[in-house]
């Protein structure tokens, strides 16, 4: 089953649209903050739910439209 998570937990992943909605609700600035959030390194956030992937770009290859889409940003500023 393509929705089964790795790691022996036996659970399933949240569907793409629901997972993206969750990711957008966090109002993170970009991929770096997403990784920090997933590792529990950002203060003020609850732990990442088990049905939300650390690597959404891998889990949702078919639906993936980039980090701006995943996080609800129109574009990122480049330094």
Backbone as a chain_set.jsonl record, in Angstrom:
{"seq": "XXXXXXXXXXXXXXXXXXXXXXXXXXXXXXXXXXXXXXXXXXXXXXXXXXXXXXXXXXXXXXXXXXXXXXXXXXXXXXX", "coords": {"N": [[0.838, -1.176, 0.0], [0.682, 2.152, -0.937], [0.262, 4.191, 0.844], [1.235, 3.491, 3.287], [3.286, 4.07, 6.1], [6.82, 4.212, 6.632], [9.106, 2.656, 8.946], [7.931, 0.933, 10.684], [5.623, 1.648, 12.066], [3.132, 1.185, 11.112], [1.068, 2.89, 10.461], [-0.756, 5.259, 8.363], [-0.129, 7.709, 5.774], [-1.229, 11.086, 5.782], [-3.559, 12.288, 3.357], [-2.402, 14.036, 0.388], [-3.557, 16.71, -0.113], [-4.69, 17.344, 2.373], [-2.437, 17.151, 3.996], [-0.856, 19.17, 2.902], [-2.471, 21.361, 3.469], [-2.244, 21.347, 6.254], [0.532, 21.871, 6.48], [0.653, 24.443, 5.375], [-0.798, 25.824, 7.281], [1.002, 26.245, 9.278], [2.504, 28.412, 8.627], [5.191, 28.74, 7.83], [8.417, 29.946, 6.721], [9.982, 28.786, 4.713], [11.792, 26.016, 3.166], [13.953, 25.445, 4.896], [12.975, 26.228, 7.417], [10.856, 24.403, 7.507], [12.229, 21.953, 7.75], [13.49, 22.399, 10.22], [11.218, 22.629, 11.83], [10.182, 20.016, 11.553], [12.135, 18.577, 12.876], [11.707, 19.39, 15.416], [12.855, 21.74, 16.238], [11.917, 24.336, 16.203], [10.672, 26.804, 18.232], [7.54, 27.069, 19.934], [5.853, 25.496, 18.428], [3.833, 22.599, 18.107], [4.777, 19.095, 18.206], [5.541, 17.49, 15.046], [2.88, 15.862, 13.419], [2.506, 12.295, 13.202], [1.548, 11.407, 10.756], [2.362, 13.15, 8.85], [4.747, 13.69, 6.44], [8.349, 13.972, 6.726], [9.842, 14.404, 4.466], [8.111, 15.647, 2.241], [8.33, 16.089, -0.472], [9.307, 13.754, -1.513], [7.503, 11.765, -0.669], [5.091, 12.599, -1.808], [5.472, 12.603, -4.628], [4.032, 12.558, -7.088], [2.103, 14.585, -6.815], [3.549, 16.783, -6.107], [4.476, 20.185, -6.186], [6.514, 21.873, -5.567], [8.258, 23.758, -2.97], [7.195, 26.4, -2.395], [4.464, 26.032, -3.073], [3.767, 23.928, -1.293], [4.082, 25.177, 1.186], [2.468, 27.351, 0.94], [3.316, 29.735, -0.196], [3.909, 32.434, -2.474], [6.298, 33.106, -3.636], [9.81, 32.81, -2.87], [12.18, 34.834, -1.193], [15.382, 35.499, -2.435], [18.704, 35.407, -1.255]], "CA": [[0.0, 0.0, 0.0], [1.497, 3.341, -1.059], [0.03, 5.128, 1.938], [1.812, 3.004, 4.544], [4.502, 4.746, 6.521], [7.98, 3.394, 6.975], [9.502, 2.742, 10.343], [7.271, -0.076, 11.483], [4.515, 2.151, 12.867], [1.911, 0.602, 10.582], [0.061, 3.901, 10.164], [-0.82, 5.731, 6.985], [0.123, 9.132, 5.583], [-2.362, 11.962, 5.499], [-3.612, 12.577, 1.921], [-1.629, 15.209, -0.005], [-4.229, 17.995, 0.077], [-4.835, 17.568, 3.824], [-1.085, 17.371, 4.521], [-0.448, 20.505, 2.455], [-3.266, 22.3, 4.261], [-1.598, 21.401, 7.566], [1.822, 22.545, 6.322], [0.386, 25.863, 5.158], [-1.307, 26.416, 8.521], [2.142, 26.555, 10.144], [3.021, 29.723, 8.195], [6.652, 28.698, 7.82], [8.99, 30.799, 5.679], [10.616, 28.054, 3.626], [12.223, 24.643, 3.376], [14.816, 25.367, 6.087], [12.091, 26.228, 8.587], [10.129, 23.131, 7.502], [13.127, 20.928, 8.311], [13.631, 22.712, 11.642], [9.946, 22.255, 12.446], [10.092, 18.551, 11.586], [13.091, 18.086, 13.877], [11.326, 19.919, 16.719], [13.799, 22.806, 16.581], [11.278, 25.655, 16.206], [9.9, 27.035, 19.443], [6.164, 27.507, 19.758], [5.115, 24.569, 17.582], [3.652, 21.237, 18.609], [5.519, 18.137, 17.368], [4.959, 17.11, 13.754], [2.06, 14.653, 13.484], [3.136, 11.121, 12.59], [1.058, 11.17, 9.388], [2.906, 14.213, 7.991], [6.117, 13.273, 6.13], [9.503, 14.867, 6.817], [10.203, 14.675, 3.069], [6.895, 15.603, 1.426], [8.695, 16.074, -1.898], [9.505, 12.344, -1.875], [6.276, 11.019, -0.414], [4.035, 13.055, -2.713], [6.12, 12.904, -5.92], [3.049, 12.793, -8.157], [1.37, 15.823, -6.587], [4.483, 17.808, -5.647], [4.626, 21.38, -7.028], [7.556, 22.718, -5.008], [8.12, 24.247, -1.599], [6.238, 27.507, -2.262], [3.114, 25.464, -3.078], [3.595, 23.156, -0.067], [3.996, 26.064, 2.34], [1.502, 28.413, 0.683], [4.024, 30.971, -0.541], [3.922, 32.685, -3.906], [7.706, 33.019, -4.022], [10.745, 33.013, -1.777], [13.228, 35.837, -1.43], [16.741, 34.948, -2.548], [19.709, 36.289, -0.634]], "C": [[0.886, 1.242, 0.0], [1.314, 4.356, 0.051], [0.661, 4.689, 3.244], [3.112, 3.724, 4.838], [5.602, 3.731, 6.751], [8.228, 3.481, 8.467], [8.749, 1.805, 11.25], [6.097, 0.412, 12.304], [3.184, 1.606, 12.371], [0.825, 1.605, 10.248], [0.054, 4.274, 8.695], [-0.533, 7.23, 6.959], [-1.187, 9.859, 5.367], [-2.384, 12.205, 3.987], [-2.924, 13.912, 1.613], [-2.323, 16.529, 0.331], [-4.383, 18.335, 1.558], [-3.474, 17.863, 4.457], [-0.597, 18.768, 4.147], [-1.202, 21.589, 3.228], [-2.654, 22.459, 5.654], [-0.293, 22.189, 7.479], [1.62, 24.054, 6.166], [-0.085, 26.556, 6.44], [-0.184, 26.814, 9.475], [2.756, 27.914, 9.846], [4.553, 29.804, 8.283], [7.175, 29.477, 6.62], [9.602, 30.035, 4.514], [11.04, 26.662, 4.051], [13.081, 24.49, 4.637], [13.96, 25.343, 7.348], [11.272, 24.945, 8.662], [10.978, 22.039, 8.142], [13.315, 21.149, 9.814], [12.371, 22.317, 12.407], [9.868, 20.736, 12.611], [11.008, 17.938, 12.636], [12.747, 18.563, 15.292], [12.209, 21.06, 17.189], [13.193, 24.206, 16.587], [10.413, 25.786, 17.457], [8.474, 27.471, 19.096], [5.317, 26.612, 18.878], [4.986, 23.221, 18.282], [4.449, 20.291, 17.716], [4.767, 17.801, 16.079], [4.118, 15.846, 13.923], [2.718, 13.497, 12.725], [2.685, 10.868, 11.153], [1.454, 12.278, 8.417], [4.371, 13.866, 7.714], [7.163, 14.377, 6.299], [9.913, 15.311, 5.421], [8.947, 14.625, 2.193], [7.186, 15.536, -0.068], [8.948, 14.657, -2.391], [8.204, 11.564, -1.756], [5.194, 11.342, -1.435], [4.596, 13.43, -4.081], [5.124, 13.299, -7.0], [2.38, 14.16, -8.04], [2.274, 17.021, -6.335], [4.637, 18.939, -6.664], [5.639, 22.354, -6.446], [7.22, 23.23, -3.614], [7.175, 25.433, -1.467], [4.788, 27.009, -2.228], [2.832, 24.742, -1.765], [3.359, 24.071, 1.141], [3.054, 27.255, 2.14], [2.137, 29.751, 0.392], [3.967, 31.173, -2.054], [5.346, 32.647, -4.451], [8.563, 33.239, -2.798], [11.736, 34.089, -2.164], [14.571, 35.122, -1.489], [17.699, 35.942, -1.931], [20.911, 36.421, -1.527]], "O": [[1.759, 1.37, 0.859], [2.117, 5.279, 0.19], [0.63, 5.437, 4.221], [3.93, 3.957, 3.948], [5.351, 2.558, 7.026], [7.62, 4.296, 9.162], [8.906, 1.868, 12.469], [5.607, -0.323, 13.161], [2.21, 1.567, 13.123], [-0.248, 1.211, 9.791], [0.768, 3.681, 7.886], [-0.669, 7.927, 7.965], [-2.14, 9.296, 4.829], [-1.318, 12.319, 3.382], [-2.869, 14.803, 2.462], [-1.732, 17.381, 0.995], [-4.222, 19.49, 1.95], [-3.364, 18.712, 5.341], [0.002, 19.465, 4.966], [-0.625, 22.613, 3.593], [-2.556, 23.572, 6.171], [-0.037, 23.068, 8.302], [2.347, 24.845, 6.767], [0.199, 27.734, 6.654], [-0.391, 27.626, 10.377], [3.436, 28.499, 10.688], [5.118, 30.796, 8.745], [6.471, 29.649, 5.625], [9.728, 30.589, 3.423], [10.702, 26.189, 5.136], [12.942, 23.505, 5.363], [14.191, 24.532, 8.244], [11.013, 24.443, 9.756], [10.491, 21.284, 8.984], [13.3, 20.194, 10.59], [12.447, 21.745, 13.494], [9.528, 20.237, 13.683], [10.69, 16.9, 13.216], [13.415, 18.186, 16.254], [12.307, 21.324, 18.387], [13.876, 25.169, 16.937], [9.529, 24.965, 17.699], [8.241, 28.152, 18.097], [4.163, 26.94, 18.604], [5.907, 22.764, 18.959], [4.768, 20.644, 16.581], [3.537, 17.825, 16.029], [4.585, 14.866, 14.504], [3.403, 13.711, 11.725], [3.379, 10.178, 10.406], [0.947, 12.341, 7.298], [5.161, 13.756, 8.651], [6.896, 15.553, 6.05], [10.289, 16.465, 5.218], [8.746, 13.647, 1.472], [6.394, 14.995, -0.839], [8.812, 14.393, -3.585], [7.852, 10.792, -2.647], [4.466, 10.453, -1.876], [4.232, 14.467, -4.635], [5.345, 14.258, -7.739], [2.121, 14.816, -9.049], [1.807, 18.16, -6.35], [4.893, 18.697, -7.844], [5.629, 23.536, -6.791], [6.084, 23.151, -3.147], [6.408, 25.481, -0.506], [3.978, 27.507, -1.446], [1.764, 24.926, -1.181], [2.537, 23.77, 2.007], [2.862, 28.065, 3.047], [1.56, 30.794, 0.7], [3.976, 30.209, -2.819], [5.579, 32.212, -5.579], [8.1, 33.789, -1.799], [12.086, 34.231, -3.335], [14.851, 34.24, -0.677], [17.535, 37.155, -2.062], [21.863, 37.12, -1.181]]}, "num_chains": 1, "name": "protein.A"}
